[in-house]
Short mmCIF file of C-alpha atoms in Angstrom, two decimals:
data_model
loop_
_atom_site.label_atom_id
_atom_site.label_comp_id
_atom_site.label_asym_id
_atom_site.label_seq_id
_atom_site.Cartn_x
_atom_site.Cartn_y
_atom_site.Cartn_z
CA MET A 7 24.64 44.60 -7.83
CA ASN A 8 25.72 44.55 -11.48
CA GLU A 9 23.34 44.10 -14.42
CA GLN A 10 24.01 43.29 -18.06
CA ARG A 11 21.45 43.40 -20.88
CA PHE A 12 21.37 41.73 -24.32
CA GLU A 13 18.84 42.64 -27.00
CA THR A 14 17.32 39.49 -28.55
CA GLY A 15 14.28 38.24 -30.42
CA GLU A 16 11.23 36.57 -28.86
CA THR A 17 12.81 33.09 -28.68
CA PRO A 18 16.47 33.35 -27.63
CA HIS A 19 18.55 30.48 -26.28
CA VAL A 20 19.97 31.17 -22.81
CA MET A 21 22.74 28.88 -21.53
CA LEU A 22 23.75 28.86 -17.86
CA LYS A 23 27.03 26.96 -17.67
CA THR A 24 27.69 26.99 -13.92
CA SER A 25 26.49 28.80 -10.82
CA GLN A 26 27.91 28.45 -7.32
CA GLN A 27 24.88 30.03 -5.64
CA ASP A 28 21.10 30.26 -5.98
CA VAL A 29 19.58 31.17 -9.36
CA THR A 30 16.20 32.74 -10.14
CA ILE A 31 14.97 32.85 -13.74
CA SER A 32 11.71 34.50 -14.85
CA SER A 33 10.17 35.98 -17.98
CA TRP A 34 9.20 39.52 -18.89
CA ILE A 35 7.56 41.22 -21.88
CA ARG A 36 10.71 42.77 -23.43
CA PRO A 37 12.68 41.05 -26.26
CA ALA A 38 15.87 41.09 -24.25
CA VAL A 39 17.85 39.10 -21.67
CA THR A 40 19.13 40.72 -18.48
CA VAL A 41 21.56 39.14 -16.00
CA GLY A 42 22.00 40.53 -12.49
CA GLY A 43 24.38 39.63 -9.66
CA THR A 44 27.59 40.55 -7.90
CA ALA A 45 29.94 38.08 -9.61
CA PHE A 46 29.11 36.70 -13.05
CA THR A 47 30.16 36.64 -16.68
CA ALA A 48 27.72 36.95 -19.59
CA GLU A 49 28.24 37.15 -23.33
CA SER A 50 26.33 36.82 -26.59
CA PRO A 51 28.62 35.06 -29.10
CA GLU A 52 25.87 35.10 -31.73
CA ALA A 53 22.39 36.46 -32.27
CA ASP A 54 19.74 35.13 -29.88
CA LEU A 55 22.32 33.23 -27.80
CA VAL A 56 23.36 34.33 -24.30
CA VAL A 57 25.91 32.37 -22.23
CA VAL A 58 26.14 32.99 -18.46
CA SER A 59 28.29 31.75 -15.55
CA GLY A 60 28.23 32.98 -11.95
CA ASP A 61 29.92 32.67 -8.56
CA ALA A 62 27.24 34.53 -6.59
CA PRO A 63 23.43 34.52 -6.58
CA LEU A 64 22.04 35.25 -10.06
CA THR A 65 18.82 36.77 -11.39
CA ILE A 66 17.99 36.29 -15.08
CA GLN A 67 15.06 37.79 -16.98
CA LEU A 68 14.24 36.67 -20.50
CA PRO A 69 11.39 36.52 -23.07
CA ARG A 70 8.63 34.05 -22.18
CA HIS A 71 9.30 31.67 -25.09
CA SER A 72 13.05 31.46 -24.51
CA ARG A 73 14.87 28.14 -24.54
CA LEU A 74 16.92 27.31 -21.44
CA THR A 75 19.95 25.02 -21.06
CA ILE A 76 21.41 24.80 -17.56
CA ASP A 77 24.45 22.65 -16.85
CA SER A 78 25.04 22.91 -13.10
CA VAL A 79 23.70 24.91 -10.15
CA ALA A 80 25.35 24.46 -6.75
CA GLY A 81 22.49 26.14 -4.90
CA SER A 82 18.74 26.21 -5.48
CA LEU A 83 17.12 26.93 -8.84
CA THR A 84 13.78 28.67 -9.42
CA ILE A 85 12.24 29.04 -12.89
CA LYS A 86 8.94 30.86 -13.44
CA HIS A 87 6.80 31.67 -16.49
CA VAL A 88 9.13 30.25 -19.16
CA ALA A 89 7.27 28.48 -21.98
CA GLY A 90 10.22 27.26 -24.03
CA LEU A 91 12.04 23.94 -23.70
CA ILE A 92 14.08 23.63 -20.49
CA LYS A 93 17.03 21.25 -20.04
CA ILE A 94 18.78 21.02 -16.69
CA GLY A 95 21.82 18.96 -15.75
CA GLN A 96 22.39 19.01 -11.99
CA VAL A 97 20.81 21.03 -9.19
CA GLN A 98 22.40 20.52 -5.78
CA GLY A 99 19.70 22.41 -3.92
CA ARG A 100 15.94 22.70 -4.37
CA LEU A 101 14.39 22.90 -7.84
CA GLN A 102 11.20 24.97 -8.09
CA LEU A 103 9.23 25.21 -11.35
CA LYS A 104 6.12 27.35 -11.87
CA GLN A 105 4.22 27.79 -15.13
CA VAL A 106 6.91 26.42 -17.42
CA GLY A 107 6.96 24.35 -20.61
CA GLY A 108 8.47 20.94 -21.27
CA THR A 109 11.29 20.25 -18.80
CA GLN A 110 14.02 17.63 -18.56
CA VAL A 111 16.32 17.43 -15.53
CA ASP A 112 19.03 14.88 -14.85
CA VAL A 113 19.66 15.15 -11.09
CA VAL A 114 18.00 17.10 -8.26
CA GLU A 115 19.80 16.63 -4.95
CA GLY A 116 17.26 18.69 -3.01
CA GLU A 117 13.47 18.87 -3.13
CA LEU A 118 11.49 19.09 -6.34
CA GLN A 119 8.45 21.38 -6.44
CA ALA A 120 6.69 21.79 -9.78
CA GLU A 121 3.27 23.18 -10.67
CA ASN A 122 1.43 24.26 -13.81
CA LEU A 123 3.69 22.44 -16.28
CA ASP A 124 2.59 22.98 -19.88
CA GLY A 125 4.58 20.15 -21.38
CA PRO A 126 6.11 16.78 -20.50
CA PHE A 127 8.33 16.58 -17.42
CA ARG A 128 11.13 14.08 -16.96
CA ALA A 129 13.59 13.70 -14.08
CA GLY A 130 16.38 11.17 -13.92
CA GLU A 131 16.95 11.27 -10.15
CA VAL A 132 15.38 13.20 -7.27
CA ALA A 133 17.05 12.84 -3.88
CA GLN A 134 14.38 14.43 -1.69
CA HIS A 135 10.60 14.81 -1.70
CA ALA A 136 9.04 15.39 -5.14
CA THR A 137 5.76 17.31 -5.44
CA ILE A 138 4.10 17.90 -8.83
CA ARG A 139 0.76 19.65 -9.42
CA ASN A 140 -1.08 20.39 -12.68
CA ALA A 141 1.10 18.68 -15.27
CA THR A 142 0.84 16.67 -18.48
CA ASP A 143 3.10 13.61 -18.81
CA VAL A 144 5.38 12.92 -15.82
CA GLN A 145 8.35 10.56 -15.69
CA ILE A 146 10.74 10.11 -12.75
CA ASP A 147 13.32 7.36 -13.16
CA ARG A 148 14.37 7.28 -9.51
CA ALA A 149 13.04 9.07 -6.43
CA HIS A 150 14.90 8.45 -3.18
CA THR A 151 11.96 9.44 -0.97
CA ALA A 152 8.25 10.20 -1.34
CA VAL A 153 6.46 11.36 -4.50
CA SER A 154 3.21 13.36 -4.54
CA LEU A 155 1.28 13.87 -7.80
CA ARG A 156 -2.03 15.68 -8.35
CA TYR A 157 -3.91 16.71 -11.48
CA VAL A 158 -1.78 15.10 -14.18
CA ASN A 159 -3.54 15.06 -17.55
CA GLY A 160 -1.35 12.42 -19.19
CA ARG A 161 0.76 9.42 -18.23
CA VAL A 162 2.76 8.92 -15.04
CA THR A 163 5.79 6.63 -15.29
CA LEU A 164 7.85 6.02 -12.16
CA GLY A 165 10.89 3.79 -11.82
CA GLU A 166 12.10 3.18 -8.28
CA VAL A 167 10.43 5.17 -5.49
CA GLY A 168 12.12 5.09 -2.09
CA GLY A 169 9.11 6.34 -0.09
CA ASP A 170 5.34 6.57 -0.29
CA LEU A 171 3.47 7.51 -3.46
CA GLU A 172 0.44 9.80 -3.48
CA ALA A 173 -1.33 10.04 -6.83
CA HIS A 174 -4.70 11.75 -7.23
CA THR A 175 -6.58 12.71 -10.41
CA ILE A 176 -4.34 11.16 -13.05
CA GLY A 177 -5.81 11.28 -16.57
CA GLY A 178 -3.57 8.66 -18.18
CA SER A 179 -1.88 5.47 -17.08
CA LEU A 180 0.04 5.15 -13.82
CA GLN A 181 2.98 2.75 -13.65
CA MET A 182 5.54 2.34 -10.87
CA GLN A 183 8.20 -0.34 -11.23
CA ARG A 184 9.26 -0.63 -7.58
CA SER A 185 8.55 1.08 -4.28
CA SER A 186 10.04 0.87 -0.79
CA GLY A 187 6.88 2.42 0.64
CA GLY A 188 3.15 2.31 0.13
CA ALA A 189 0.69 4.27 -1.99
CA ARG A 190 -2.54 6.27 -1.83
CA LEU A 191 -4.28 6.35 -5.19
CA GLY A 192 -7.52 7.99 -6.27
CA ASN A 193 -9.43 9.19 -9.33
CA LEU A 194 -7.27 7.37 -11.87
CA GLY A 195 -8.27 7.56 -15.53
CA GLY A 196 -5.93 5.05 -17.17
CA GLN A 197 -4.23 1.73 -16.60
CA LEU A 198 -2.80 1.11 -13.11
CA ASN A 199 0.27 -1.09 -12.73
CA LEU A 200 2.08 -1.41 -9.37
CA PRO A 201 3.96 -4.72 -9.59
CA ALA A 202 6.30 -4.37 -6.59
CA ALA A 203 5.27 -2.14 -3.69
CA THR A 204 6.32 -2.73 -0.08
CA GLY A 205 3.94 -0.78 2.17
CA ASP A 206 0.17 -0.50 2.43
CA VAL A 207 -1.64 0.43 -0.79
CA TRP A 208 -4.94 2.38 -0.71
CA LEU A 209 -7.13 2.72 -3.79
CA VAL A 210 -10.13 5.05 -3.90
CA GLY A 211 -12.72 5.11 -6.66
CA GLY A 212 -13.35 3.09 -9.80
CA LEU A 213 -10.96 2.46 -12.69
CA ALA A 214 -11.15 2.64 -16.48
CA PRO A 215 -11.78 -0.51 -18.55
CA GLY A 216 -8.65 -2.62 -18.94
CA GLU A 217 -6.26 -4.58 -16.76
CA HIS A 218 -4.98 -3.16 -13.46
CA THR A 219 -2.50 -4.79 -11.07
CA ILE A 220 -1.46 -4.05 -7.49
CA THR A 221 1.16 -6.23 -5.80
CA THR A 222 2.64 -5.39 -2.40
CA GLN A 223 4.16 -7.03 0.66
CA ASN A 224 1.68 -5.45 3.06
CA SER A 225 -2.04 -4.69 3.05
CA ILE A 226 -4.27 -3.56 0.17
CA PHE A 227 -7.39 -1.52 0.98
CA VAL A 228 -9.90 -0.58 -1.73
CA TYR A 229 -12.79 1.90 -1.48
CA TRP A 230 -14.93 1.04 -4.54
CA PRO A 231 -18.17 2.63 -5.86
CA SER A 232 -20.95 0.06 -5.61
CA GLN A 233 -22.08 0.67 -9.22
CA ALA A 234 -18.64 0.83 -10.85
CA PRO A 235 -17.78 -2.12 -13.16
CA LEU A 236 -15.30 -4.58 -11.70
CA ASN A 237 -13.87 -8.01 -12.49
CA LEU A 238 -11.94 -8.96 -9.36
CA VAL A 239 -9.23 -11.49 -8.55
CA ALA A 240 -7.85 -10.79 -5.05
CA THR A 241 -5.27 -13.12 -3.50
CA GLY A 242 -3.93 -12.56 0.01
CA GLY A 243 -3.40 -14.00 3.43
CA ASP A 244 -6.84 -12.72 4.42
CA VAL A 245 -9.42 -11.27 2.01
CA PHE A 246 -12.61 -9.55 3.17
CA SER A 247 -15.11 -7.70 0.97
CA THR A 248 -18.46 -5.98 1.41
CA LEU A 249 -18.77 -5.22 -2.32
CA PRO A 250 -21.94 -6.41 -4.09
CA LEU A 251 -20.05 -8.98 -6.16
CA ARG A 252 -21.94 -11.30 -8.46
CA GLN A 253 -20.93 -14.97 -8.45
CA ALA A 254 -18.51 -14.26 -5.59
CA ALA A 255 -16.34 -17.26 -4.76
CA ASP A 256 -13.38 -17.76 -2.46
CA THR A 257 -10.83 -20.55 -2.35
CA VAL A 258 -7.89 -21.30 -0.05
CA GLU A 259 -4.64 -22.83 -1.27
CA ASP A 260 -1.22 -22.81 0.46
CA ASP A 261 -2.52 -20.45 3.17
CA GLN A 262 -3.58 -17.93 0.51
CA MET A 263 -7.20 -16.94 0.01
CA THR A 264 -8.47 -15.96 -3.45
CA LEU A 265 -11.71 -14.02 -3.89
CA THR A 266 -13.30 -13.64 -7.32
CA GLY A 267 -16.46 -11.95 -8.51
CA TYR A 268 -17.68 -9.14 -10.71
CA ILE A 269 -19.90 -6.07 -10.86
CA LYS A 270 -21.65 -5.18 -14.13
CA ASP A 271 -19.77 -5.81 -17.39
CA ARG A 272 -16.38 -7.26 -16.21
CA LYS A 273 -14.40 -4.92 -18.47
CA THR A 274 -12.42 -3.49 -15.55
CA PHE A 275 -10.08 -6.31 -14.52
CA LEU A 276 -8.43 -5.70 -11.11
CA ILE A 277 -5.78 -8.12 -9.84
CA LEU A 278 -4.66 -7.74 -6.21
CA LYS A 279 -1.80 -9.81 -4.75
CA THR A 280 -0.19 -9.74 -1.31
CA PRO A 281 0.87 -12.17 1.41
CA GLY A 282 -0.91 -9.84 3.82
CA ARG A 283 -4.43 -8.52 4.14
CA ILE A 284 -6.89 -7.34 1.46
CA GLY A 285 -10.00 -5.34 2.28
CA LEU A 286 -12.65 -4.03 -0.12
CA THR A 287 -15.62 -1.88 0.85
CA THR A 288 -18.17 0.31 -0.90
CA TRP A 289 -17.60 4.05 -1.23
CA ASP A 290 -20.03 6.29 -3.09
CA ASP A 291 -18.51 9.79 -2.80
CA SER A 292 -20.06 10.29 0.62
CA GLY A 293 -17.11 12.39 1.78
CA ALA A 294 -13.40 11.72 1.89
CA PRO A 295 -12.53 8.19 3.03
CA ALA A 296 -10.95 7.81 6.44
CA PHE A 297 -8.04 5.66 5.19
CA ALA A 298 -8.53 3.54 8.30
CA PRO A 299 -8.02 -0.23 8.49
CA ALA A 300 -11.05 -0.30 10.78
CA ASP A 301 -13.23 0.37 7.70
CA PHE A 302 -12.34 -3.14 6.53
CA GLU A 303 -12.78 -5.14 9.73
CA ARG A 304 -14.89 -8.26 9.66
CA PRO A 305 -18.09 -7.80 11.68
CA PRO A 306 -18.31 -9.90 14.85
CA ALA A 307 -20.11 -13.19 14.41
CA PRO A 308 -23.70 -12.99 15.73
CA VAL A 309 -24.52 -15.00 18.83
CA ALA A 310 -26.94 -17.76 17.88
CA PRO A 311 -30.06 -18.03 20.08
CA PRO A 312 -30.73 -21.35 21.84
CA ALA A 313 -32.20 -23.88 19.46
CA ALA A 314 -35.85 -24.73 20.05
CA PRO A 315 -36.72 -28.42 20.37
CA ALA A 316 -37.73 -29.90 17.06
CA ALA A 317 -41.39 -30.75 16.66
CA PRO A 318 -42.12 -34.39 15.81
CA ALA A 319 -42.79 -34.88 12.14
CA ALA A 320 -46.19 -36.06 11.04
CA PRO A 321 -46.19 -39.70 9.93
CA ASP A 322 -47.40 -38.83 6.44
CA ALA A 323 -45.31 -35.64 6.00
CA ALA A 324 -43.76 -35.33 2.56
CA PRO A 325 -39.96 -35.06 2.37
CA ALA A 326 -38.60 -31.52 2.00
CA GLN A 327 -37.82 -30.54 -1.55
CA GLN A 328 -34.50 -28.90 -2.58
CA PRO A 329 -35.10 -25.36 -3.88
CA ALA A 330 -33.69 -24.78 -7.35
CA ALA A 331 -31.98 -21.59 -6.14
CA ALA A 332 -29.80 -23.52 -3.67
CA LEU A 333 -28.55 -25.85 -6.39
CA GLU A 334 -27.84 -22.95 -8.75
CA THR A 335 -25.91 -21.06 -6.06
CA ALA A 336 -23.78 -24.09 -5.19
CA VAL A 337 -22.91 -24.70 -8.84
CA SER A 338 -22.10 -21.02 -9.49
CA ARG A 339 -19.71 -20.86 -6.54
CA ALA A 340 -17.94 -24.05 -7.59
CA VAL A 341 -17.57 -22.93 -11.23
CA ALA A 342 -16.28 -19.49 -10.17
CA ALA A 343 -13.67 -21.11 -7.93
CA VAL A 344 -12.43 -23.34 -10.77
CA LEU A 345 -12.18 -20.48 -13.26
CA SER A 346 -10.40 -18.22 -10.77
CA ARG A 347 -7.70 -20.86 -10.25
CA LEU A 348 -7.29 -21.22 -14.01
CA THR A 349 -7.09 -17.43 -14.44
CA LEU A 350 -4.27 -17.23 -11.91
CA GLU A 351 -2.42 -20.04 -13.73
CA LEU A 352 -3.04 -19.02 -17.35
CA GLY A 353 -3.09 -15.23 -16.98
CA ALA A 354 -5.48 -12.31 -17.21
CA GLU A 355 -5.88 -12.61 -21.00
CA TRP A 356 -7.41 -16.07 -20.57
CA GLY A 357 -9.77 -14.66 -17.94
CA ARG A 358 -10.84 -11.82 -20.24
CA ARG A 359 -11.61 -14.26 -23.05
CA CYS A 360 -13.72 -16.38 -20.71
CA ALA A 361 -15.62 -13.28 -19.62
CA ALA A 362 -16.14 -12.19 -23.23
CA VAL A 363 -17.98 -15.42 -24.09
CA GLU A 364 -19.71 -15.59 -20.68
CA LEU A 365 -18.08 -18.96 -20.03
CA GLU A 366 -18.77 -18.89 -16.30
CA ASP A 367 -22.51 -18.29 -16.71
CA ARG A 368 -22.82 -20.87 -19.47
CA LEU A 369 -20.95 -23.57 -17.53
CA ALA A 370 -22.99 -22.91 -14.39
CA ALA A 371 -26.26 -23.13 -16.32
CA ALA A 372 -25.24 -26.33 -18.11
CA ILE A 373 -24.09 -28.11 -14.95
CA THR A 374 -27.22 -27.01 -13.07
CA ARG A 375 -29.43 -28.46 -15.80
CA GLU A 376 -27.44 -31.71 -15.79
CA LEU A 377 -27.67 -32.10 -12.02
CA SER A 378 -31.37 -31.29 -12.02
CA SER A 379 -32.03 -33.99 -14.61
CA LEU A 380 -30.10 -36.55 -12.57
CA ALA A 381 -31.94 -35.84 -9.30
CA PRO A 382 -33.68 -39.06 -8.10
CA ALA A 383 -37.43 -39.13 -7.67
CA PRO A 384 -38.68 -39.02 -4.07
CA ALA A 385 -39.00 -42.51 -2.59
CA GLN A 386 -41.10 -43.80 0.27
CA ALA A 387 -38.91 -43.51 3.34
CA ALA A 388 -38.49 -46.71 5.33
CA VAL A 389 -39.11 -46.60 9.02
CA ASP A 390 -35.57 -47.70 9.85
CA ALA A 391 -33.79 -45.78 7.02
CA SER A 392 -30.69 -43.77 7.93
CA PRO A 393 -31.13 -39.95 7.94
CA ALA A 394 -30.67 -38.41 4.49
CA PRO A 395 -28.16 -35.58 4.04
CA SER A 396 -29.54 -32.06 4.04
CA PRO A 397 -30.67 -30.73 0.65
CA GLY A 398 -27.97 -28.03 0.66
CA THR A 399 -25.20 -30.53 1.42
CA ALA A 400 -26.38 -32.88 -1.31
CA ALA A 401 -26.56 -30.08 -3.87
CA PHE A 402 -23.11 -28.77 -3.11
CA THR A 403 -21.62 -32.28 -3.18
CA GLN A 404 -23.15 -32.94 -6.60
CA ALA A 405 -21.94 -29.57 -7.89
CA GLU A 406 -18.44 -30.08 -6.54
CA THR A 407 -18.20 -33.53 -8.15
CA ALA A 408 -19.36 -32.22 -11.52
CA VAL A 409 -17.00 -29.26 -11.46
CA ARG A 410 -14.06 -31.45 -10.44
CA ARG A 411 -14.73 -33.62 -13.50
CA LEU A 412 -14.90 -30.49 -15.65
CA LEU A 413 -11.65 -29.15 -14.19
CA GLN A 414 -9.89 -32.43 -14.88
CA LYS A 415 -11.04 -32.33 -18.51
CA ILE A 416 -9.81 -28.75 -18.89
CA GLU A 417 -6.43 -29.57 -17.31
CA ASP A 418 -6.07 -32.64 -19.55
CA SER A 419 -6.79 -30.50 -22.62
CA ILE A 420 -4.23 -27.91 -21.54
CA ASP A 421 -1.59 -30.60 -20.92
CA ARG A 422 -2.21 -32.13 -24.35
CA ALA A 423 -1.89 -28.71 -25.99
CA ARG A 424 1.37 -28.00 -24.16
CA GLN A 425 2.80 -31.40 -25.13
CA LYS A 426 1.83 -30.83 -28.75
CA LEU A 427 3.50 -27.41 -28.80
CA ALA A 428 6.63 -28.78 -27.12
CA ALA A 429 6.84 -31.63 -29.64
CA THR A 430 6.51 -29.33 -32.68
CA PRO A 431 10.02 -28.76 -34.18
CA ASN A 432 11.17 -25.23 -34.99
CA ASN A 433 10.68 -24.44 -38.67
CA GLU A 434 13.46 -22.08 -39.72
CA ASP A 435 12.71 -21.96 -43.47
CA GLY A 436 9.06 -20.92 -43.02
CA ALA A 437 7.58 -24.10 -44.58
CA VAL A 438 4.29 -25.40 -43.23
#
């Protein structure tokens, strides 16, 4: 084995032009660069610049804060304990990074394994499995197979992912443009945006305030802390939740069910969309979740006991009175259903503005007061009078009628505003 040494400063620039075999690069404490192998060329055309090419396996040692530029490696590439900027063109084998600084790589045709990255990491294309641990910002434009990320302090930006995504403990936002697989997500600290997944998506834990979106072609399963804030709009072929949602309401339209409701302050807006199944259940750090669809099964319907024969009513019995709580519940559900449909049509920003002014609560209270004031006084029942509807049915019917009128007024106002905007001519000179 031959070895060549170049005396340098603490921050030299080392350029590897080509290598036909595996390459290992690591740092040492000396202000010098050494190159070892059986077939290579190395030169230093100027101070603090070393240029290397090789036809056999290479070993390079350099100062820790060196800068690396690597054009092409036909085998595998391993870089350890290099704090300077690293730029890599193409690696045909596996790329392994350990305790390195900011790194940019164009193409990795093998696996990517990276850990303890003290700087942003960006990859243009990774052909095989990508695993990243303990990093800052991470960007991968295209991954042909699965991607696994853990302990990322900053943002994660993914383009097209050809397999499953695993992301756990991400400090910043997580965005993935498109995926041919599913995802398992947990302990996310920033905005979540998955607009086009294909497989099952699992979400564990709460989310930061803001808007979060998950859209997939298969199932969505959410383990959510019972006390974590949430403003939910979930639309799927079947939606089931055991979360303690306030003002929970579900509607069905075109074979799609939409569930809305909130926990606490509504600042965490979560939008779930799929033609398949959506399940949400409580999870309060009582051990790792099972990631099992059985956790989201609907409980079997209880078997009703045989009905006892009704006792004859006393001739002078007073008619049953409708509890105020039943009327309030019916109105709240109807209002929530209306606002959820409008949120889906007009967008999340409209929903956030409604939540900011507590529009849902105020509408429900106003309609409840109006219906209560219109309730007729009890009348003496005639002997041959037809049976009156149940109090719950009457309350819900009144609430539904009132909310339908309100919805029509809102839709009319929106149509008038749209017509006015469409009729306004473009003003190119800026005049009012």
